[in-house]
Amino acid sequence: MLRKDIKKRPLSEKTLSSLVPEEKDYRELDGVGLYFLVKKSGVKNWQYRYKNSEGKWAWMGLGAYPQVSAQLARQKAREFTSALSKGESLKSKKVLLEERKELESFYFENLMREWLDTKSSKWGEATYTKAQKSIEKHIIPVFGQGNYKEITPKEWFDFFQGLQRTLGIHTQIEKLVSYVRGCYDWAKFKGKINSNPIEGMSKHLDAYESGNMDFVTVDELPALLKKIRNNKKRAIGIGLELLMMLFPRPGELRMAKWEQFDFKKALWTKPAEMTKTRQEHQVPLSKQVITLLTELRSIQPESEFLFPSRLSVNKTISDMTFNLALNRLGYKGKQNPHGFRHLASTILNDTFSKKEQVIEVCLAHKKKGVKGIYDKSQHLDERRELMQWWADYLTKIAL
């Protein structure tokens, strides 16, 4: 928008965001004493115009837009106008910045982001991204600008209890609680706080009767597989079938890119940053899986992701998509995406009791202790046979 096209004041959000720069910097009046500065570089700032103690006109910067919203800038301008009318002098920009910096240093949002940064090298990319999005969606809007030293245990309890009862997604709430608990634990050992306000809180929240990995019985598996194959949304149906046949961690499949798949070698190579173990992991692809992937590629060929969002091919589906799809098939509380791993583990271990080590590698479990240090084998040939057997087994029971 050009400045000549401005119709009213105060300036609307649409006007503020769309004003274009000109050859020279210019200001537009928003309200009493408050101006909106548009620099020729495109940077936008709020400024307050006032008379200083010497009776000369001066400018006070209030911060950049959109970081400083119109609402906040107008509030600050009203405070300045009120202070001047009472004969008070305005604080210098330096003092204001120092006060703001001190205040923001205690924001829970900043504490949480510092803690998350410590996890970036320890968690897989999918795990980190999932945690970040969940925190930004649920925690930051409520507690982001709260002083982390002043948020009480009751405030946290009421929040999580309300979220638990509103959403009904107990496992996700448990994760959120663990993130906040981890953040406060980190802050405690960094000397920022003396105690963790949510320590021991989980046992007082509503109990969740089902486990973290809901999965059907072996007898119920054929009916589930048939329903998945008849899913109206074919791409999601393929995704559920891939979760069953490959049994990866759900986030790994959701974030998977086509470049990770080698159809000639029949391998899916998951990069280290994607995996929970922080190690590259290769997954042999059965004939059935390659057929499913080929069909999936024909459905949505324009994205680098196997499962792009409906809103943008540059983003993936949400972490709840597969779970909601299973719920719609009638399996709420009976089968969740992570449960496919437990299901595969149960059947494979029952069938191949002497191949526990190979099955563990299929599941990408990190070996513990001395055994984990010295055993770097991926058992690729044995796993290829095992994965093909598993795909054949699923194909047979679904007939």
Short mmCIF file of C-alpha atoms in Angstrom, two decimals:
data_model
loop_
_atom_site.label_atom_id
_atom_site.label_comp_id
_atom_site.label_asym_id
_atom_site.label_seq_id
_atom_site.Cartn_x
_atom_site.Cartn_y
_atom_site.Cartn_z
CA MET A 1 0.00 0.00 0.00
CA LEU A 2 1.16 3.53 -0.81
CA ARG A 3 0.95 6.18 1.91
CA LYS A 4 -1.41 8.27 -0.26
CA ASP A 5 -3.94 5.42 -0.11
CA ILE A 6 -4.32 5.56 3.68
CA LYS A 7 -8.00 6.21 4.47
CA LYS A 8 -8.19 6.29 8.26
CA ARG A 9 -6.31 6.48 11.52
CA PRO A 10 -5.34 4.80 13.78
CA LEU A 11 -3.63 2.72 11.12
CA SER A 12 -5.12 -0.74 10.61
CA GLU A 13 -3.04 -3.92 10.76
CA LYS A 14 -3.56 -4.34 7.03
CA THR A 15 -2.17 -0.84 6.42
CA LEU A 16 0.78 -1.33 8.79
CA SER A 17 1.85 -4.59 7.18
CA SER A 18 1.35 -3.48 3.58
CA LEU A 19 2.90 0.02 3.58
CA VAL A 20 5.75 -0.03 1.07
CA PRO A 21 9.08 1.82 1.40
CA GLU A 22 9.88 4.89 -0.71
CA GLU A 23 13.11 6.55 -1.83
CA LYS A 24 13.34 8.30 1.54
CA ASP A 25 12.28 7.36 5.06
CA TYR A 26 8.81 8.62 5.98
CA ARG A 27 6.50 8.74 9.00
CA GLU A 28 2.74 8.36 9.21
CA LEU A 29 0.70 9.59 12.17
CA ASP A 30 -1.15 6.82 14.00
CA GLY A 31 -2.55 8.68 17.00
CA VAL A 32 -1.67 11.33 19.57
CA GLY A 33 2.12 11.57 19.49
CA LEU A 34 2.52 8.12 17.94
CA TYR A 35 4.09 7.75 14.49
CA PHE A 36 4.83 4.80 12.25
CA LEU A 37 8.26 5.07 10.58
CA VAL A 38 8.87 3.26 7.28
CA LYS A 39 12.54 3.28 6.30
CA LYS A 40 13.68 3.07 2.69
CA SER A 41 15.27 -0.27 3.59
CA GLY A 42 11.81 -1.63 4.37
CA VAL A 43 12.32 -1.73 8.15
CA LYS A 44 9.33 -0.42 10.12
CA ASN A 45 9.43 1.18 13.58
CA TRP A 46 7.21 2.90 16.11
CA GLN A 47 8.20 6.40 17.34
CA TYR A 48 6.73 8.81 19.87
CA ARG A 49 7.06 12.58 19.29
CA TYR A 50 7.20 14.84 22.35
CA LYS A 51 8.75 18.03 23.76
CA ASN A 52 11.73 17.43 26.02
CA SER A 53 12.68 19.36 29.16
CA GLU A 54 14.20 22.09 26.98
CA GLY A 55 10.95 22.58 25.09
CA LYS A 56 12.33 21.08 21.89
CA TRP A 57 10.65 18.39 19.81
CA ALA A 58 12.26 14.97 20.22
CA TRP A 59 11.64 11.38 19.16
CA MET A 60 11.45 8.29 21.38
CA GLY A 61 11.81 4.91 19.67
CA LEU A 62 9.29 2.29 20.82
CA GLY A 63 10.58 -0.69 18.88
CA ALA A 64 10.30 -2.42 15.53
CA TYR A 65 7.08 -3.62 13.90
CA PRO A 66 5.68 -6.30 13.96
CA GLN A 67 7.73 -7.36 17.02
CA VAL A 68 6.09 -4.44 18.85
CA SER A 69 2.40 -4.63 18.00
CA ALA A 70 0.15 -1.65 17.32
CA GLN A 71 -1.70 -2.37 20.56
CA LEU A 72 1.48 -2.29 22.63
CA ALA A 73 2.83 0.84 20.89
CA ARG A 74 -0.45 2.72 21.48
CA GLN A 75 -0.50 1.67 25.11
CA LYS A 76 3.04 2.98 25.59
CA ALA A 77 2.18 6.23 23.77
CA ARG A 78 -0.79 6.77 26.11
CA GLU A 79 1.46 6.19 29.12
CA PHE A 80 3.96 8.74 27.78
CA THR A 81 1.23 11.31 27.12
CA SER A 82 -0.17 10.80 30.62
CA ALA A 83 3.27 11.14 32.20
CA LEU A 84 4.01 14.35 30.29
CA SER A 85 0.65 15.88 31.28
CA LYS A 86 1.64 15.36 34.93
CA GLY A 87 4.96 17.10 34.42
CA GLU A 88 6.96 13.89 34.53
CA SER A 89 9.96 13.35 32.27
CA LEU A 90 10.18 10.38 29.93
CA LYS A 91 12.73 7.68 30.51
CA SER A 92 15.50 7.56 27.96
CA LYS A 93 15.47 4.93 25.27
CA LYS A 94 18.50 3.32 26.92
CA VAL A 95 16.72 3.01 30.28
CA LEU A 96 13.57 1.65 28.60
CA LEU A 97 15.59 -0.92 26.69
CA GLU A 98 17.40 -1.99 29.85
CA GLU A 99 14.09 -2.38 31.69
CA ARG A 100 12.58 -4.31 28.80
CA LYS A 101 15.66 -6.52 28.52
CA GLU A 102 15.58 -7.27 32.25
CA LEU A 103 11.86 -8.09 32.08
CA GLU A 104 12.26 -10.33 29.03
CA SER A 105 15.15 -12.21 30.64
CA PHE A 106 12.59 -13.73 33.02
CA TYR A 107 10.07 -14.65 30.30
CA PHE A 108 9.22 -18.35 30.45
CA GLU A 109 9.35 -18.42 26.64
CA ASN A 110 13.03 -17.45 26.64
CA LEU A 111 13.82 -20.01 29.33
CA MET A 112 12.03 -22.72 27.35
CA ARG A 113 13.87 -21.83 24.13
CA GLU A 114 17.23 -21.93 25.94
CA TRP A 115 16.38 -25.41 27.22
CA LEU A 116 15.21 -26.55 23.78
CA ASP A 117 18.53 -25.41 22.31
CA THR A 118 20.30 -27.87 24.62
CA LYS A 119 18.23 -30.68 23.06
CA SER A 120 18.90 -29.86 19.41
CA SER A 121 22.04 -32.03 19.32
CA LYS A 122 20.57 -34.82 21.46
CA TRP A 123 17.15 -35.39 19.90
CA GLY A 124 16.38 -36.48 16.36
CA GLU A 125 15.06 -33.82 13.99
CA ALA A 126 11.52 -35.23 14.06
CA THR A 127 11.49 -35.43 17.88
CA TYR A 128 12.85 -31.90 18.24
CA THR A 129 10.43 -30.41 15.69
CA LYS A 130 7.46 -32.17 17.28
CA ALA A 131 8.40 -30.89 20.74
CA GLN A 132 8.97 -27.35 19.46
CA LYS A 133 5.61 -27.19 17.66
CA SER A 134 3.73 -28.64 20.62
CA ILE A 135 5.33 -26.15 23.02
CA GLU A 136 4.63 -23.20 20.70
CA LYS A 137 1.02 -24.28 20.24
CA HIS A 138 0.06 -24.97 23.85
CA ILE A 139 2.61 -23.54 26.32
CA ILE A 140 3.95 -20.28 24.86
CA PRO A 141 0.57 -18.55 24.23
CA VAL A 142 -0.38 -19.01 27.90
CA PHE A 143 2.89 -18.75 29.84
CA GLY A 144 5.33 -17.30 27.29
CA GLN A 145 5.53 -13.80 28.78
CA GLY A 146 5.09 -14.93 32.38
CA ASN A 147 7.98 -14.62 34.84
CA TYR A 148 9.23 -18.18 35.21
CA LYS A 149 10.09 -17.47 38.86
CA GLU A 150 6.53 -16.39 39.62
CA ILE A 151 4.36 -18.98 37.81
CA THR A 152 2.89 -21.05 40.65
CA PRO A 153 2.43 -24.84 40.87
CA LYS A 154 -1.35 -24.27 40.99
CA GLU A 155 -1.28 -22.27 37.76
CA TRP A 156 0.55 -25.11 36.03
CA PHE A 157 -1.73 -27.75 37.52
CA ASP A 158 -4.92 -25.91 36.53
CA PHE A 159 -3.54 -25.42 33.01
CA PHE A 160 -2.56 -29.05 32.43
CA GLN A 161 -5.69 -30.42 34.08
CA GLY A 162 -7.86 -28.17 31.91
CA LEU A 163 -5.93 -29.06 28.76
CA GLN A 164 -6.18 -32.75 29.59
CA ARG A 165 -9.94 -32.62 30.04
CA THR A 166 -10.52 -30.37 27.03
CA LEU A 167 -8.39 -32.23 24.49
CA GLY A 168 -8.63 -35.71 25.94
CA ILE A 169 -5.18 -36.51 24.54
CA HIS A 170 -3.43 -37.81 27.64
CA THR A 171 -0.18 -38.94 26.03
CA GLN A 172 0.36 -35.52 24.45
CA ILE A 173 -0.29 -33.81 27.79
CA GLU A 174 2.21 -36.14 29.45
CA LYS A 175 4.78 -35.03 26.87
CA LEU A 176 4.04 -31.35 27.52
CA VAL A 177 4.42 -31.90 31.26
CA SER A 178 7.76 -33.63 30.66
CA TYR A 179 8.98 -30.69 28.54
CA VAL A 180 8.11 -28.14 31.23
CA ARG A 181 9.56 -30.35 33.97
CA GLY A 182 12.76 -30.79 31.97
CA CYS A 183 13.01 -27.05 31.36
CA TYR A 184 12.65 -26.25 35.07
CA ASP A 185 15.11 -28.99 36.05
CA TRP A 186 17.66 -27.50 33.67
CA ALA A 187 17.00 -24.01 35.10
CA LYS A 188 17.48 -25.33 38.64
CA PHE A 189 20.89 -26.80 37.87
CA LYS A 190 21.87 -23.59 36.06
CA GLY A 191 21.15 -21.68 39.27
CA LYS A 192 18.21 -19.75 37.82
CA ILE A 193 15.62 -21.19 40.28
CA ASN A 194 15.78 -23.07 43.58
CA SER A 195 13.02 -25.61 43.00
CA ASN A 196 10.90 -27.12 40.22
CA PRO A 197 7.26 -25.91 40.57
CA ILE A 198 5.80 -28.95 38.77
CA GLU A 199 7.86 -31.65 40.49
CA GLY A 200 5.53 -34.55 41.35
CA MET A 201 2.57 -33.00 39.56
CA SER A 202 1.90 -35.84 37.11
CA LYS A 203 0.58 -38.21 39.79
CA HIS A 204 -2.13 -35.68 40.66
CA LEU A 205 -3.44 -35.29 37.10
CA ASP A 206 -6.23 -37.50 35.75
CA ALA A 207 -5.04 -41.06 35.34
CA TYR A 208 -4.80 -42.49 31.85
CA GLU A 209 -5.98 -46.07 31.74
CA SER A 210 -4.57 -47.00 28.32
CA GLY A 211 -0.88 -47.36 27.64
CA ASN A 212 1.37 -45.20 25.54
CA MET A 213 1.23 -47.70 22.70
CA ASP A 214 -2.32 -48.83 22.03
CA PHE A 215 -2.38 -51.79 19.67
CA VAL A 216 -4.89 -54.40 18.56
CA THR A 217 -4.57 -58.13 19.15
CA VAL A 218 -3.23 -60.50 16.50
CA ASP A 219 -6.79 -61.68 15.83
CA GLU A 220 -7.99 -58.09 15.31
CA LEU A 221 -5.14 -57.18 12.97
CA PRO A 222 -6.68 -58.43 9.67
CA ALA A 223 -9.82 -56.31 10.13
CA LEU A 224 -7.71 -53.23 10.90
CA LEU A 225 -5.55 -53.75 7.82
CA LYS A 226 -8.61 -54.11 5.58
CA LYS A 227 -10.10 -50.88 6.94
CA ILE A 228 -6.82 -49.07 6.36
CA ARG A 229 -6.69 -50.25 2.75
CA ASN A 230 -10.25 -49.02 2.20
CA ASN A 231 -9.52 -45.57 3.64
CA LYS A 232 -11.14 -42.87 1.45
CA LYS A 233 -8.06 -40.67 1.77
CA ARG A 234 -5.67 -42.89 -0.14
CA ALA A 235 -2.45 -41.06 0.78
CA ILE A 236 -3.23 -41.35 4.49
CA GLY A 237 -4.23 -44.98 4.01
CA ILE A 238 -0.86 -45.66 2.41
CA GLY A 239 0.81 -43.85 5.31
CA LEU A 240 -0.92 -46.09 7.86
CA GLU A 241 0.01 -49.18 5.86
CA LEU A 242 3.65 -48.01 5.70
CA LEU A 243 3.61 -47.48 9.47
CA MET A 244 2.45 -51.07 9.79
CA MET A 245 4.93 -52.56 7.30
CA LEU A 246 8.00 -50.50 8.22
CA PHE A 247 7.09 -49.85 11.90
CA PRO A 248 9.26 -46.69 12.18
CA ARG A 249 8.70 -44.07 14.83
CA PRO A 250 5.67 -42.14 13.48
CA GLY A 251 7.53 -38.83 13.32
CA GLU A 252 10.21 -40.37 11.11
CA LEU A 253 7.69 -41.36 8.45
CA ARG A 254 5.79 -38.08 8.76
CA MET A 255 9.00 -36.09 8.15
CA ALA A 256 10.43 -38.47 5.52
CA LYS A 257 11.67 -37.06 2.20
CA TRP A 258 11.80 -38.79 -1.17
CA GLU A 259 15.55 -38.22 -1.42
CA GLN A 260 16.02 -40.70 1.45
CA PHE A 261 14.60 -43.59 -0.61
CA ASP A 262 16.65 -45.66 -3.04
CA PHE A 263 14.24 -47.79 -5.08
CA LYS A 264 17.02 -49.68 -6.88
CA LYS A 265 18.69 -50.77 -3.65
CA ALA A 266 15.29 -51.03 -1.91
CA LEU A 267 16.49 -48.95 1.06
CA TRP A 268 15.20 -46.09 3.15
CA THR A 269 18.16 -44.28 4.72
CA LYS A 270 17.05 -42.21 7.68
CA PRO A 271 19.62 -39.46 8.41
CA ALA A 272 21.08 -39.22 11.91
CA GLU A 273 19.32 -35.95 12.69
CA MET A 274 15.96 -37.63 12.10
CA THR A 275 16.43 -40.64 14.38
CA LYS A 276 16.00 -40.89 18.13
CA THR A 277 19.38 -42.63 18.46
CA ARG A 278 21.14 -39.84 16.51
CA GLN A 279 22.60 -42.49 14.18
CA GLU A 280 21.91 -43.05 10.49
CA HIS A 281 19.58 -46.03 10.07
CA GLN A 282 18.83 -48.03 6.94
CA VAL A 283 15.49 -49.76 6.49
CA PRO A 284 15.14 -52.53 3.86
CA LEU A 285 12.06 -52.06 1.67
CA SER A 286 9.89 -55.04 0.83
CA LYS A 287 8.29 -55.46 -2.58
CA GLN A 288 4.93 -54.42 -1.13
CA VAL A 289 6.41 -51.24 0.36
CA ILE A 290 7.98 -50.22 -2.96
CA THR A 291 4.58 -50.69 -4.63
CA LEU A 292 2.94 -48.46 -2.01
CA LEU A 293 5.65 -45.80 -2.35
CA THR A 294 5.32 -45.78 -6.13
CA GLU A 295 1.57 -45.21 -5.81
CA LEU A 296 2.09 -42.51 -3.18
CA ARG A 297 4.55 -40.65 -5.42
CA SER A 298 1.96 -40.56 -8.22
CA ILE A 299 -0.62 -39.04 -5.86
CA GLN A 300 1.51 -36.09 -4.72
CA PRO A 301 4.60 -35.73 -6.93
CA GLU A 302 5.20 -32.03 -6.36
CA SER A 303 6.58 -32.18 -2.78
CA GLU A 304 9.94 -33.27 -1.36
CA PHE A 305 7.99 -34.84 1.51
CA LEU A 306 6.10 -38.12 1.35
CA PHE A 307 3.25 -36.58 3.29
CA PRO A 308 2.98 -32.83 2.58
CA SER A 309 0.45 -30.62 4.31
CA ARG A 310 -2.72 -29.71 2.43
CA LEU A 311 -1.84 -26.06 3.09
CA SER A 312 1.71 -26.15 1.72
CA VAL A 313 3.83 -28.71 -0.14
CA ASN A 314 6.82 -27.34 1.78
CA LYS A 315 5.42 -28.51 5.12
CA THR A 316 4.45 -31.93 6.43
CA ILE A 317 1.14 -33.16 7.80
CA SER A 318 0.58 -32.57 11.52
CA ASP A 319 1.71 -35.03 14.15
CA MET A 320 -1.94 -35.89 14.87
CA THR A 321 -2.96 -36.81 11.29
CA PHE A 322 -2.32 -40.55 11.46
CA ASN A 323 -3.78 -40.81 14.96
CA LEU A 324 -6.97 -39.02 13.92
CA ALA A 325 -7.24 -41.26 10.85
CA LEU A 326 -7.17 -44.34 13.09
CA ASN A 327 -9.77 -42.76 15.35
CA ARG A 328 -12.07 -42.21 12.37
CA LEU A 329 -11.69 -45.88 11.46
CA GLY A 330 -13.09 -46.73 14.90
CA TYR A 331 -9.82 -47.50 16.68
CA LYS A 332 -9.65 -44.68 19.23
CA GLY A 333 -8.00 -46.10 22.35
CA LYS A 334 -7.39 -49.39 20.51
CA GLN A 335 -4.62 -48.56 18.06
CA ASN A 336 -2.32 -45.58 17.70
CA PRO A 337 0.55 -44.99 15.24
CA HIS A 338 3.27 -45.85 17.76
CA GLY A 339 1.46 -49.06 18.60
CA PHE A 340 2.40 -50.54 15.22
CA ARG A 341 5.98 -50.83 16.51
CA HIS A 342 4.85 -52.81 19.54
CA LEU A 343 2.60 -54.97 17.37
CA ALA A 344 5.42 -55.82 14.95
CA SER A 345 7.84 -56.46 17.82
CA THR A 346 5.40 -58.85 19.50
CA ILE A 347 4.65 -60.93 16.39
CA LEU A 348 8.25 -61.00 15.11
CA ASN A 349 9.69 -62.01 18.49
CA ASP A 350 7.05 -64.73 18.90
CA THR A 351 7.83 -66.07 15.42
CA PHE A 352 11.62 -65.61 15.38
CA SER A 353 12.61 -66.07 19.01
CA LYS A 354 16.29 -66.58 18.10
CA LYS A 355 16.53 -63.33 16.12
CA GLU A 356 15.94 -60.88 18.95
CA GLN A 357 19.09 -58.90 18.10
CA VAL A 358 18.06 -58.53 14.44
CA ILE A 359 14.54 -57.44 15.44
CA GLU A 360 16.01 -54.83 17.81
CA VAL A 361 17.94 -53.33 14.90
CA CYS A 362 14.74 -53.36 12.80
CA LEU A 363 13.12 -51.32 15.56
CA ALA A 364 16.15 -48.98 15.66
CA HIS A 365 16.54 -49.50 19.38
CA LYS A 366 19.79 -48.21 20.82
CA LYS A 367 21.86 -50.98 22.37
CA LYS A 368 22.87 -50.28 25.95
CA GLY A 369 26.08 -50.96 27.81
CA VAL A 370 29.21 -52.66 26.47
CA LYS A 371 27.20 -54.64 23.93
CA GLY A 372 26.01 -51.41 22.37
CA ILE A 373 29.52 -50.00 22.15
CA TYR A 374 31.05 -52.94 20.28
CA ASP A 375 28.14 -54.21 18.18
CA LYS A 376 27.81 -51.79 15.25
CA SER A 377 26.35 -54.37 12.84
CA GLN A 378 23.12 -53.45 11.07
CA HIS A 379 22.34 -57.08 10.06
CA LEU A 380 21.12 -55.72 6.72
CA ASP A 381 20.71 -59.03 4.86
CA GLU A 382 18.90 -60.68 7.76
CA ARG A 383 16.67 -57.67 8.20
CA ARG A 384 15.81 -57.64 4.51
CA GLU A 385 14.55 -61.22 4.82
CA LEU A 386 12.67 -60.37 8.00
CA MET A 387 11.00 -57.27 6.52
CA GLN A 388 9.91 -59.22 3.44
CA TRP A 389 8.48 -61.96 5.66
CA TRP A 390 6.57 -59.32 7.65
CA ALA A 391 5.14 -57.74 4.49
CA ASP A 392 4.13 -61.17 3.14
CA TYR A 393 2.50 -62.00 6.48
CA LEU A 394 0.43 -58.80 6.46
CA THR A 395 -0.56 -59.35 2.83
CA LYS A 396 -1.69 -62.90 3.58
CA ILE A 397 -3.85 -62.09 6.62
CA ALA A 398 -5.59 -59.22 4.80
CA LEU A 399 -6.89 -61.47 2.01
#
